[in-house]
Amino acid sequence: MTMQGDKLERDILLLFKRACRQHRLDVAEHLLCALEAAQEKSADQKRLREAYLVLGQTTR
């Protein structure tokens, strides 16, 4: 993963978390799809796992 790609994933995750906090699950869904696409070629899936944890906490 390039530094630019890593920053993109980090930025997507930050926006995803914000959307979840604001209960904008419609927006969060799109950001999660973007994060999944970005992480598809990455061996490190930590940001995607973190997003799923946030989503699980948001929907409780």
CSV table of C-alpha atoms in Angstrom, one decimal, residues 4 8 10 16 18 22-23 25-26 28 31 33 38-39 45 51 53 58:
chain,number,residue,atom,x,y,z
A,4,GLN,CA,-1.2,8.0,-0.6
A,8,LEU,CA,-7.1,7.8,1.6
A,10,ARG,CA,-7.6,6.7,6.9
A,16,PHE,CA,-17.3,6.8,8.0
A,18,ARG,CA,-18.4,10.8,11.6
A,22,GLN,CA,-24.4,11.6,13.2
A,23,HIS,CA,-26.6,8.6,12.5
A,25,LEU,CA,-26.2,5.4,7.9
A,26,ASP,CA,-27.1,6.1,4.3
A,28,ALA,CA,-21.9,5.5,6.1
A,31,LEU,CA,-18.2,5.1,2.7
A,33,CYS,CA,-18.2,0.3,0.3
A,38,ALA,CA,-9.7,0.5,-1.1
A,39,GLN,CA,-8.7,-2.3,1.3
A,45,GLN,CA,-7.4,-5.0,6.8
A,51,ALA,CA,-15.2,0.2,10.5
A,53,LEU,CA,-16.7,-2.5,14.9
A,58,THR,CA,-23.8,2.3,16.1
